[in-house]
PDB file of C-alpha atoms in Angstrom:
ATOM      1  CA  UNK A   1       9.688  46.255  20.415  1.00 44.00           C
ATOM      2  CA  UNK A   2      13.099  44.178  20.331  1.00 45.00           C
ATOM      3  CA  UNK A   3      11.596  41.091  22.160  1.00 47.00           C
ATOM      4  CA  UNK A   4       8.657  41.208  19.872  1.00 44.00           C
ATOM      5  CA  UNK A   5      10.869  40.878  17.379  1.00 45.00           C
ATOM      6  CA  UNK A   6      12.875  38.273  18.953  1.00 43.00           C
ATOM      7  CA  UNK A   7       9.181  36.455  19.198  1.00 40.00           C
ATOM      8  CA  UNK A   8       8.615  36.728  15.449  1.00 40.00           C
ATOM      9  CA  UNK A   9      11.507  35.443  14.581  1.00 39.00           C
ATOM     10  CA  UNK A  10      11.701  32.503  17.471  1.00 40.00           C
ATOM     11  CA  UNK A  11       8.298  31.841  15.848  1.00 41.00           C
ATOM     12  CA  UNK A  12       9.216  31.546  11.874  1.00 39.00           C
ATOM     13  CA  UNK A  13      11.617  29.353  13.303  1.00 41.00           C
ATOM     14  CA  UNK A  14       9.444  26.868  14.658  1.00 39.00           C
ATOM     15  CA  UNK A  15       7.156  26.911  11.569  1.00 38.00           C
ATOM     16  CA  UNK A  16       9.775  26.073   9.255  1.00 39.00           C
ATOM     17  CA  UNK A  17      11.327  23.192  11.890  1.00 42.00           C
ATOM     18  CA  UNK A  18       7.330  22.371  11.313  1.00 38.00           C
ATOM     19  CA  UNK A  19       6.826  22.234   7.623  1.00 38.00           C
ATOM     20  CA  UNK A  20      10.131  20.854   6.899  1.00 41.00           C
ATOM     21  CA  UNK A  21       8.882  17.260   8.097  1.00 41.00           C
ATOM     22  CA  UNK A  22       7.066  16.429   5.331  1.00 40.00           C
ATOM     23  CA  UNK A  23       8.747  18.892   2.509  1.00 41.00           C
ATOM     24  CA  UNK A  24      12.393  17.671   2.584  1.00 46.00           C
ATOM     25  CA  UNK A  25      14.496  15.244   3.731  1.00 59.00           C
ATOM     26  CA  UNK A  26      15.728  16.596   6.490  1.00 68.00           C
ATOM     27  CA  UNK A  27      13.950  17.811   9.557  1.00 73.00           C
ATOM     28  CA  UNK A  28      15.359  20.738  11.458  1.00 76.00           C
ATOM     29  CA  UNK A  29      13.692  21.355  15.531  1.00 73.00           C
ATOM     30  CA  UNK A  30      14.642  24.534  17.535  1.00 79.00           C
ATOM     31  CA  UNK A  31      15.114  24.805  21.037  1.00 74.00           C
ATOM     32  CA  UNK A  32      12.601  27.752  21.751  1.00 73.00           C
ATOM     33  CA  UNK A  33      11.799  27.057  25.391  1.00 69.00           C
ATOM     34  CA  UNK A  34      13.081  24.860  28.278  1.00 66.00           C
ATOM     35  CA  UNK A  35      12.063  21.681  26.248  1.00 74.00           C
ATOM     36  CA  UNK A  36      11.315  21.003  22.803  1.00 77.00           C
ATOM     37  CA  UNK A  37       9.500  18.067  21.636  1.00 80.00           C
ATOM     38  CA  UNK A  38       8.337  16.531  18.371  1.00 81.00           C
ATOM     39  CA  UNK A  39       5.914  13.303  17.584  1.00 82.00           C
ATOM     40  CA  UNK A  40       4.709  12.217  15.664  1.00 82.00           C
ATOM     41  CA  UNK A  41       2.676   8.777  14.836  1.00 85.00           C
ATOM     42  CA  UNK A  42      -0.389   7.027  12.489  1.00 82.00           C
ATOM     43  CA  UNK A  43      -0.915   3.374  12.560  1.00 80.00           C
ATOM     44  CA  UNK A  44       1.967   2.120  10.412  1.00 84.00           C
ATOM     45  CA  UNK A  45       4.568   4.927  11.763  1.00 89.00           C
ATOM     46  CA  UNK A  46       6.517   6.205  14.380  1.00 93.00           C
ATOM     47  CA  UNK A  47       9.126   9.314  14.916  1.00 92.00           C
ATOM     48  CA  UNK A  48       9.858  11.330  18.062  1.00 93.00           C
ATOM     49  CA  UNK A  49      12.789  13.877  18.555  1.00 92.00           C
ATOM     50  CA  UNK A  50      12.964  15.760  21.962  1.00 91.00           C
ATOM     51  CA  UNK A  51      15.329  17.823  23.546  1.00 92.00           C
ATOM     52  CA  UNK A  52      16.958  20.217  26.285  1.00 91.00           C
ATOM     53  CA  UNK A  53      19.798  22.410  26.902  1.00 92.00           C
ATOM     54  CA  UNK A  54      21.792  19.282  28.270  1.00 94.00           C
ATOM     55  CA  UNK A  55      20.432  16.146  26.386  1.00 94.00           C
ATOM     56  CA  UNK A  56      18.169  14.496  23.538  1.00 94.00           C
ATOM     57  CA  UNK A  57      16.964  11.413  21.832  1.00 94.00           C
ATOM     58  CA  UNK A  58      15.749  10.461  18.722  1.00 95.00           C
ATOM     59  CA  UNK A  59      13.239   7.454  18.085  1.00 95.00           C
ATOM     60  CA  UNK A  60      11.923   5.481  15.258  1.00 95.00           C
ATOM     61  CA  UNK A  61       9.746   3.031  14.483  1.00 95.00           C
ATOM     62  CA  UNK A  62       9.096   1.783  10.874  1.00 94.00           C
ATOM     63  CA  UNK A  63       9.889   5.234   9.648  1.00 93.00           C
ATOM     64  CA  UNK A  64      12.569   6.343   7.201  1.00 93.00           C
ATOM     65  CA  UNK A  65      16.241   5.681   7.374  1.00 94.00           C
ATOM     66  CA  UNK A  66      18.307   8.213   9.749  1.00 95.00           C
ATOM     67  CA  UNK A  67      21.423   8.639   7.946  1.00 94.00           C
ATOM     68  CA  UNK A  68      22.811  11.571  10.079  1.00 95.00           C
ATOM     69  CA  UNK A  69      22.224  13.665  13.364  1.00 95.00           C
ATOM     70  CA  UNK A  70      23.953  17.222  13.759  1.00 95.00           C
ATOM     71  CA  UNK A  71      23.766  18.314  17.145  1.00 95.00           C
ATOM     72  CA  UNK A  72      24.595  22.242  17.385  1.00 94.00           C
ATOM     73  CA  UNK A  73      25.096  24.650  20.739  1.00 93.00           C
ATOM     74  CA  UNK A  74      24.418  27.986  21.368  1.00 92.00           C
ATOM     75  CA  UNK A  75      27.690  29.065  20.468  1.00 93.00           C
ATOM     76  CA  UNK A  76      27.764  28.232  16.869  1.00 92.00           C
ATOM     77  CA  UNK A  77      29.517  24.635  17.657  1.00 96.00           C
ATOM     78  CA  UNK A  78      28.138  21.697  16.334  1.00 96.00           C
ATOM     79  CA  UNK A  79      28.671  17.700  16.229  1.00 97.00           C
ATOM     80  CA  UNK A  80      27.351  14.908  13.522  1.00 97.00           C
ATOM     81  CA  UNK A  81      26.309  11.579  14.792  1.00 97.00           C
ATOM     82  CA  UNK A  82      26.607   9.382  11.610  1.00 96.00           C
ATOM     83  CA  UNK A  83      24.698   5.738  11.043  1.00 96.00           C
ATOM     84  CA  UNK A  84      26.963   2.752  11.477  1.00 95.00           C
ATOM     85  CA  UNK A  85      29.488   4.873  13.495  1.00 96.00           C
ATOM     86  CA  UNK A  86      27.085   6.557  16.387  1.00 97.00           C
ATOM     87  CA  UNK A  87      24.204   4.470  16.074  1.00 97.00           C
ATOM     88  CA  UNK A  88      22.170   1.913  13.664  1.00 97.00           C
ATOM     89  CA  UNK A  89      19.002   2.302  11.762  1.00 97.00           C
ATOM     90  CA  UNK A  90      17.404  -1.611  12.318  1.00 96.00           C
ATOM     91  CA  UNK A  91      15.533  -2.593   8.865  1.00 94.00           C
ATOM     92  CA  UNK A  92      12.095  -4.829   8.584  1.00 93.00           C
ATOM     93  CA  UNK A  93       9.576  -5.225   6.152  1.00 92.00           C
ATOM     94  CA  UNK A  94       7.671  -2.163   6.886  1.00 93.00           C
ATOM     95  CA  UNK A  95      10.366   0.484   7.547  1.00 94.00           C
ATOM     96  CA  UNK A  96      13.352   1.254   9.695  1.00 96.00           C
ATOM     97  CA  UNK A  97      13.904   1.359  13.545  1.00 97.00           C
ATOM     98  CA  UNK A  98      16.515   3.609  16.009  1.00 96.00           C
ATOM     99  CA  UNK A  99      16.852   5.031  19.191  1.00 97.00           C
ATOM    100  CA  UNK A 100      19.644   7.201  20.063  1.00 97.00           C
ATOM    101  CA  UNK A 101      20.274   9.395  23.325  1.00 97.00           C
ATOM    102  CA  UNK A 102      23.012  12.281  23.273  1.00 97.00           C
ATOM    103  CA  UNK A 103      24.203  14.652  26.016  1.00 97.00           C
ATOM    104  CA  UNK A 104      26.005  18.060  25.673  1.00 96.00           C
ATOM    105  CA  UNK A 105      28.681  17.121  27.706  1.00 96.00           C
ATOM    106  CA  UNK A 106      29.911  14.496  25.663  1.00 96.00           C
ATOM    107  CA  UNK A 107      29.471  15.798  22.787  1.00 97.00           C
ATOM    108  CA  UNK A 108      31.945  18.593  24.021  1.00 96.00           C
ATOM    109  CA  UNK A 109      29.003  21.125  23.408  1.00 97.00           C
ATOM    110  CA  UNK A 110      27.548  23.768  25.555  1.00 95.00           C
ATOM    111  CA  UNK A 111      23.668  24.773  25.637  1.00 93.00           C
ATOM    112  CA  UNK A 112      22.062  22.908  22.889  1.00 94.00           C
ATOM    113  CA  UNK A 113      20.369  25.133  20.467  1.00 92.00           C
ATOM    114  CA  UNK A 114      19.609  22.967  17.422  1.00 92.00           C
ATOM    115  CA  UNK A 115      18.840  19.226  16.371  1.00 94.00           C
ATOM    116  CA  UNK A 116      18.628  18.461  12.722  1.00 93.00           C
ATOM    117  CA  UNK A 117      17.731  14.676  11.719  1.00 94.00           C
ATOM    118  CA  UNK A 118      18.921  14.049   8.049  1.00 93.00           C
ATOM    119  CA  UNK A 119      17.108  10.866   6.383  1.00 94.00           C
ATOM    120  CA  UNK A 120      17.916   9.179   3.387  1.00 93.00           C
ATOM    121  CA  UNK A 121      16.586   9.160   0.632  1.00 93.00           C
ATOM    122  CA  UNK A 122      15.532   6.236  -0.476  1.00 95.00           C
ATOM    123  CA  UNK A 123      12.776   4.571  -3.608  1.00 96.00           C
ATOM    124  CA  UNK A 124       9.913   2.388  -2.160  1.00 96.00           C
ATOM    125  CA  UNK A 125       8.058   0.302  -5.122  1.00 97.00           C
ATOM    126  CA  UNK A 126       4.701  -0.587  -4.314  1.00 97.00           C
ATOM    127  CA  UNK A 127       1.982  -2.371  -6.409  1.00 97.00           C
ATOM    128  CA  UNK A 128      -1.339  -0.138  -6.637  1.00 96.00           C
ATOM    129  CA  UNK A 129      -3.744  -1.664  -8.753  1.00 95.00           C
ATOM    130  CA  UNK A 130      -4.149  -5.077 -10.361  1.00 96.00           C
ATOM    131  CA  UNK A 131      -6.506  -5.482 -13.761  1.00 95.00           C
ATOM    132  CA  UNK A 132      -7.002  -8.759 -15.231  1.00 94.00           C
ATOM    133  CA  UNK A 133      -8.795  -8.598 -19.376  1.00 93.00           C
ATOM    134  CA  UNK A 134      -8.540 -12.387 -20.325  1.00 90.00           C
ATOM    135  CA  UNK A 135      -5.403 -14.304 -19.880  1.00 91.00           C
ATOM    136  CA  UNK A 136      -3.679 -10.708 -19.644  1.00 95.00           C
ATOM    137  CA  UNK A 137      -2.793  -8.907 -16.173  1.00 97.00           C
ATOM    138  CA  UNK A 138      -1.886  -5.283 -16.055  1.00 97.00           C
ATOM    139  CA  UNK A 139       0.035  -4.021 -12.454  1.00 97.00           C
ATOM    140  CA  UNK A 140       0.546  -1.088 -11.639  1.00 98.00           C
ATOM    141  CA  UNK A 141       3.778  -0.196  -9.545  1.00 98.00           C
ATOM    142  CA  UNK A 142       4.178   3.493  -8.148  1.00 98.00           C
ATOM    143  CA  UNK A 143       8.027   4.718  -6.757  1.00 97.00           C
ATOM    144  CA  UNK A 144       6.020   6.241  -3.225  1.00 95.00           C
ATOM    145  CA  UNK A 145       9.796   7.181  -2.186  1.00 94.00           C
ATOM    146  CA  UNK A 146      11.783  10.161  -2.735  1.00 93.00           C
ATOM    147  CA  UNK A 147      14.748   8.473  -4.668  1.00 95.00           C
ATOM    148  CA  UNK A 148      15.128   7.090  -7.980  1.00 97.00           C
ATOM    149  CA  UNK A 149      14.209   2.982  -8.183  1.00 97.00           C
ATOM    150  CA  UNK A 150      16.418   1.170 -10.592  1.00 97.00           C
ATOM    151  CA  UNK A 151      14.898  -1.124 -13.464  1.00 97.00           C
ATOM    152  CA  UNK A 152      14.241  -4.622 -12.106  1.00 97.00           C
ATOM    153  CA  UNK A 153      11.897  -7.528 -12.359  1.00 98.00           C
ATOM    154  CA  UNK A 154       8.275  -8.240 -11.767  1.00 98.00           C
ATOM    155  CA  UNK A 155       7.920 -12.022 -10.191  1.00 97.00           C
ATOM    156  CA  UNK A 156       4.973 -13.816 -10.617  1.00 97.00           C
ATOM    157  CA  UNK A 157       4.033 -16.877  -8.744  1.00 97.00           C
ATOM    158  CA  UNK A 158       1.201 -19.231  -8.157  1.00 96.00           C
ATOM    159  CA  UNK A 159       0.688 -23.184  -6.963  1.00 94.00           C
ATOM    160  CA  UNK A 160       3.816 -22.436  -4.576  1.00 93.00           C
ATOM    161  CA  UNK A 161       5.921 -21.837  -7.708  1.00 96.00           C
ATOM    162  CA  UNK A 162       7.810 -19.319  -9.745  1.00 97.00           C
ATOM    163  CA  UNK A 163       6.244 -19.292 -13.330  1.00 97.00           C
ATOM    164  CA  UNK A 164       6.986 -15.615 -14.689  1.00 95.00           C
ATOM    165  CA  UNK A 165       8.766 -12.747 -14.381  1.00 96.00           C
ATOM    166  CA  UNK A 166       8.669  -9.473 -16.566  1.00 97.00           C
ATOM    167  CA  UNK A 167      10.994  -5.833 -16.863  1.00 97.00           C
ATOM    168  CA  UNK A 168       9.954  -3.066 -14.527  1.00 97.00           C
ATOM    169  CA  UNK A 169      11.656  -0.143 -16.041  1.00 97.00           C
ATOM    170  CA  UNK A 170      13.299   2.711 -13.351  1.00 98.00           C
ATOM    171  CA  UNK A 171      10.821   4.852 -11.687  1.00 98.00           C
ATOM    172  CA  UNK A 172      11.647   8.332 -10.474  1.00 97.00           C
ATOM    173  CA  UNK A 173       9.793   9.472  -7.257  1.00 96.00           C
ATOM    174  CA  UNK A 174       6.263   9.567  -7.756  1.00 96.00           C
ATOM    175  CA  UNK A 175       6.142   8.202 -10.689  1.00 97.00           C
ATOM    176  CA  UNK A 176       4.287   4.820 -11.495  1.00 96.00           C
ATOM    177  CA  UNK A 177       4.173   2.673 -14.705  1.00 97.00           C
ATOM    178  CA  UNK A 178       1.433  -0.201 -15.360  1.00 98.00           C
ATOM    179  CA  UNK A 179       3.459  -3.369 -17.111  1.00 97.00           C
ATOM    180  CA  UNK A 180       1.453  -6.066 -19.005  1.00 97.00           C
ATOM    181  CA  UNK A 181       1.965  -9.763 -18.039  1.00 96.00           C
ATOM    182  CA  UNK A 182       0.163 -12.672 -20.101  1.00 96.00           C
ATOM    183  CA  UNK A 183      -0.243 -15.796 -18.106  1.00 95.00           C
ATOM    184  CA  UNK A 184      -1.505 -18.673 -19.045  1.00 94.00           C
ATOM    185  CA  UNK A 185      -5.091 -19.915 -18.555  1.00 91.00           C
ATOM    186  CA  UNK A 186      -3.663 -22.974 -16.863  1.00 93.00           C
ATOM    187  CA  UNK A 187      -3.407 -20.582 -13.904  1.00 94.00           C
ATOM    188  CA  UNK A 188      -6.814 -18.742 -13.947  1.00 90.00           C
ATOM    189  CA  UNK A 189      -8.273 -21.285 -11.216  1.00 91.00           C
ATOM    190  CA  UNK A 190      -5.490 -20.578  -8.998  1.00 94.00           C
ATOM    191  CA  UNK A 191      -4.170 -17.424  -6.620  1.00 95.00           C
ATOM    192  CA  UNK A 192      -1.549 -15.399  -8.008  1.00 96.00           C
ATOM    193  CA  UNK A 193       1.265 -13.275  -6.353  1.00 97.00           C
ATOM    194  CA  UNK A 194       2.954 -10.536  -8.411  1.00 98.00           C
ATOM    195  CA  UNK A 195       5.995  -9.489  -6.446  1.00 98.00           C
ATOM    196  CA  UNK A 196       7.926  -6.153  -8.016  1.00 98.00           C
ATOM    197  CA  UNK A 197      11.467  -6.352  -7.237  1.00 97.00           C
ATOM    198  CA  UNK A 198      11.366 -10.000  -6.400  1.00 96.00           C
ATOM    199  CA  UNK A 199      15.142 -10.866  -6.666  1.00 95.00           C
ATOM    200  CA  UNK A 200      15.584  -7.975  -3.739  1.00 94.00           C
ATOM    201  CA  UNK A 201      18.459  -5.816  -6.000  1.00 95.00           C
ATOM    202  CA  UNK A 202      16.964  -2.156  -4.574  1.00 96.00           C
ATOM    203  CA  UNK A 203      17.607  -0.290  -1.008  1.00 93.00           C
ATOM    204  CA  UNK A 204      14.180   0.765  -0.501  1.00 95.00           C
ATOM    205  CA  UNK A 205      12.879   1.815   2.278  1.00 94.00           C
ATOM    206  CA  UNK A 206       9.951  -0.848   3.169  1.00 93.00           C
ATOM    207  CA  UNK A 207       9.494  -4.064   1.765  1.00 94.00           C
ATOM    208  CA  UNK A 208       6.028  -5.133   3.055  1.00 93.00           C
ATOM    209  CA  UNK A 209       4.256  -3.014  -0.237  1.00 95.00           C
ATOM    210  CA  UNK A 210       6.082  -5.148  -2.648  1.00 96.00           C
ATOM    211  CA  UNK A 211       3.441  -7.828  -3.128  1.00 96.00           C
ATOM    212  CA  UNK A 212      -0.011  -8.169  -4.224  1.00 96.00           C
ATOM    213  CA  UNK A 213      -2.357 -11.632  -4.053  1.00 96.00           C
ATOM    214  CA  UNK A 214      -5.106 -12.173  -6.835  1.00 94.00           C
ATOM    215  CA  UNK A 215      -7.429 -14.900  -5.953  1.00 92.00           C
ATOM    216  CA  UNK A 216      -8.260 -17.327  -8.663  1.00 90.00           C
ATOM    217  CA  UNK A 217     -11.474 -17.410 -10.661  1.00 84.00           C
ATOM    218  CA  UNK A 218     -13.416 -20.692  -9.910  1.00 77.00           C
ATOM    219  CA  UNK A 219     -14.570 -22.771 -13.532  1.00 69.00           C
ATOM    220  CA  UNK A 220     -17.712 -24.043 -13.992  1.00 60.00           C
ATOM    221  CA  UNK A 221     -17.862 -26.306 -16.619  1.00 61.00           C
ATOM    222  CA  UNK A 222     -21.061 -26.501 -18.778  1.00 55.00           C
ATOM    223  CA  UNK A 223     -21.902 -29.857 -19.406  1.00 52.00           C
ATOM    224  CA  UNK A 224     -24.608 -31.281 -22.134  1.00 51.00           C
ATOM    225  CA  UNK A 225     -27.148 -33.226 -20.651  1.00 48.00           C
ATOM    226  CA  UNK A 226     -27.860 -36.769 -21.781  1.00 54.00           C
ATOM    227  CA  UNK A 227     -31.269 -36.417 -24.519  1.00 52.00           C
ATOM    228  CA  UNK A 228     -34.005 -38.279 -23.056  1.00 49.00           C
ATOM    229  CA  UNK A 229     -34.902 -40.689 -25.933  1.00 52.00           C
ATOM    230  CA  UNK A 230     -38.234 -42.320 -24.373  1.00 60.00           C
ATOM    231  CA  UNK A 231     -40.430 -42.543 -21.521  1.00 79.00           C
ATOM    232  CA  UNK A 232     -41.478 -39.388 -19.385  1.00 86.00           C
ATOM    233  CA  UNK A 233     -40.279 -35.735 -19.712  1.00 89.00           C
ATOM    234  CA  UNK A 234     -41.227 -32.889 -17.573  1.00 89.00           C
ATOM    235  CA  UNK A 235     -43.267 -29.876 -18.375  1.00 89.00           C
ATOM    236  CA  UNK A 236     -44.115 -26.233 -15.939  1.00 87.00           C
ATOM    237  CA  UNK A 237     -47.776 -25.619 -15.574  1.00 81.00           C
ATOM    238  CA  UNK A 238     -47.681 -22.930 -17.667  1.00 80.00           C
ATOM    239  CA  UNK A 239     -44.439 -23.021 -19.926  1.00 84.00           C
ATOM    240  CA  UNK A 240     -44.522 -24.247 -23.482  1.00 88.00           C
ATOM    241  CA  UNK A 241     -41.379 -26.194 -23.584  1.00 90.00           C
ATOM    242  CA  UNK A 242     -40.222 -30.343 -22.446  1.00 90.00           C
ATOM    243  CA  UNK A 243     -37.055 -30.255 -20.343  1.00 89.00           C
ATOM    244  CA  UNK A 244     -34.899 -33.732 -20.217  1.00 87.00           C
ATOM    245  CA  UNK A 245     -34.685 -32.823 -16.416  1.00 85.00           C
ATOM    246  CA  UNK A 246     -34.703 -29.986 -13.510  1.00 85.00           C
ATOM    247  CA  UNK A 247     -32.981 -27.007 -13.801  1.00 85.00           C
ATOM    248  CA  UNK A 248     -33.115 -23.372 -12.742  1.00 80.00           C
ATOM    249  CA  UNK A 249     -36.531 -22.206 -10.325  1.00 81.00           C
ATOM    250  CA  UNK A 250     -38.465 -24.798 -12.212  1.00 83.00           C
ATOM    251  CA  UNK A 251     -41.712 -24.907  -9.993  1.00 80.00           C
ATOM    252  CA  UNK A 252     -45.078 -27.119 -10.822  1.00 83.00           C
ATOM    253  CA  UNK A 253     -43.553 -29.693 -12.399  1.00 86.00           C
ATOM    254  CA  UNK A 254     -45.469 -32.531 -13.757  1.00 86.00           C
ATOM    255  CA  UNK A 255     -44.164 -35.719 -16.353  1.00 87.00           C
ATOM    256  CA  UNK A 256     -45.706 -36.277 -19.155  1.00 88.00           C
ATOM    257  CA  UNK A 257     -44.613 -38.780 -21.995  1.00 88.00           C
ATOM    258  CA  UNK A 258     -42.050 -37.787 -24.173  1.00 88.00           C
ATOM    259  CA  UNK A 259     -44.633 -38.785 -27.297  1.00 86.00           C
ATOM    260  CA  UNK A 260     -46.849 -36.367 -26.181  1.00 88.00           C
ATOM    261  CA  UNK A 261     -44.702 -33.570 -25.024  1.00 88.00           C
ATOM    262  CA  UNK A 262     -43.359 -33.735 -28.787  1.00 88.00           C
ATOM    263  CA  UNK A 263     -47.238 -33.217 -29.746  1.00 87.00           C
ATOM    264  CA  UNK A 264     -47.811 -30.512 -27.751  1.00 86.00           C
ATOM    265  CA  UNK A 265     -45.027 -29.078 -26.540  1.00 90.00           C
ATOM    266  CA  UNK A 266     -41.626 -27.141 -28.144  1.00 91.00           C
ATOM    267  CA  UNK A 267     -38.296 -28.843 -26.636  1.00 91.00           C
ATOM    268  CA  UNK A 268     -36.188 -26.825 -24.318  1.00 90.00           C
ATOM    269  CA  UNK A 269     -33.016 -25.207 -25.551  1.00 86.00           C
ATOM    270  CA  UNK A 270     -31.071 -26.218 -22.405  1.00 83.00           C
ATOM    271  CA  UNK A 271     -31.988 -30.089 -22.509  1.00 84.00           C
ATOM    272  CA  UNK A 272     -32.146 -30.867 -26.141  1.00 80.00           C
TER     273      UNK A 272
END
């Protein structure tokens, strides 16, 4: 009965190490058998803690910010690797990078019993949705991190130039807030690139999410055809109208004069 019990609680453990991944900012893995081992990995993301009785590592790959590593024995000792001091978290675009071994030994510890990982927490602004109604855009930026984002500014760019920029109040985690940005019609032919935090004044945890491209809307420009004032015009085989000249699936053409089109035929919205 006692080392059932010892299972049941070896095993609530390891379901909390589990959960607390994704829950909190802080992951906690216990040593339950000769090795323990944790990966885990999608297409953007990478993080892998494993560990004996006599040595670790920790590895990261465009993942959050490590900020701390406490290291505890199974005698109740313990020993916090800090960044900067024990190792260094290596920022991009798209996250942050580390690798750090550790051994028992010189860490003055015995058995190791426990590895907690402690991230930071950190905001990440990213630009969901982009709505254009006229000359006016509406962006939507959503805080996907687990800090608070300060209020900053909303760049806007297009021809290879800076030509607005617009308040982005603070956004708690999870929160999101749609700003409204006229621009002129001057720039409806051309891309756009709306760039939240563009002056780079926030810690957050990827930069890659930041921006968003809109193409440019191509102009046609109606022109007014030229009235024919003599000589032939063309009529369908079985419309009722004179056209000035071809347009749209006009099929079965034939030219008439424009004296007797007028006689028996109605003159077509488009050409006249």
């Amino acid at each position: 009965m006692k080392s059932a019990g010892k299972l049941l609680i070896i095993c609530f453990f390891v379901l909390v190490a589990f959960f607390s991944l994704s829950a909190a900012s802080a992951a906690t893995y216990t040593l339950h058998d000769e090795n323990d081992d944790y990966y885990y990995s999608n297409n953007a993301e990478n993080y892998e803690v494993e560990f004996d009785s006599k040595s670790g590592s920790i590895w990261t790959e465009n993942y959050k910010q490590v900020s701390s590593i406490k290291i505890s024995d199974n005698k109740g000792k313990s020993k916090t690797l800090k960044n900067k001091i024990d190792f260094k978290n290596y920022k991009s675009k798209n996250g942050y990078s580390m690798y750090k071994t550790f051994y028992a030994s010189n860490l003055g510890l015995s058995q190791i019993k426990k590895v907690t990982v402690n991230f930071l927490k950190q905001p990440d602004l990213k630009i969901t949705k982009v709505k254009r109604k006229n000359n006016n855009y509406y962006i939507t930026i959503k805080n996907t991190g687990d800090a608070t984002a300060k209020g900053n500014y909303l760049g806007i760019y297009s021809k290879g130039k800076h030509i607005k920029k617009t308040y982005v109040p603070a956004l708690k985690p999870g929160k999101y807030k749609t700003v409204k940005v006229p621009i002129s019609s001057y720039y409806t032919k051309y891309n756009k690139i709306f760039n939240v935090d563009y002056k780079n004044k926030i810690n957050e945890l990827k930069k890659s999410n930041n921006k968003k491209t809109v193409k440019g809307i191509k102009i046609v420009k109606k022109t007014t055809p030229k009235k024919n004032s003599g000589g032939q015009v063309i009529i369908t085989r079985t419309g009722t109208k004179y056209h000035a000249y071809k347009h749209g699936n006009m099929k079965y053409i034939s030219y008439v004069s424009l004296s007797y089109a007028r006689q028996y035929y109605g003159p077509c919205k488009i050409c006249y």
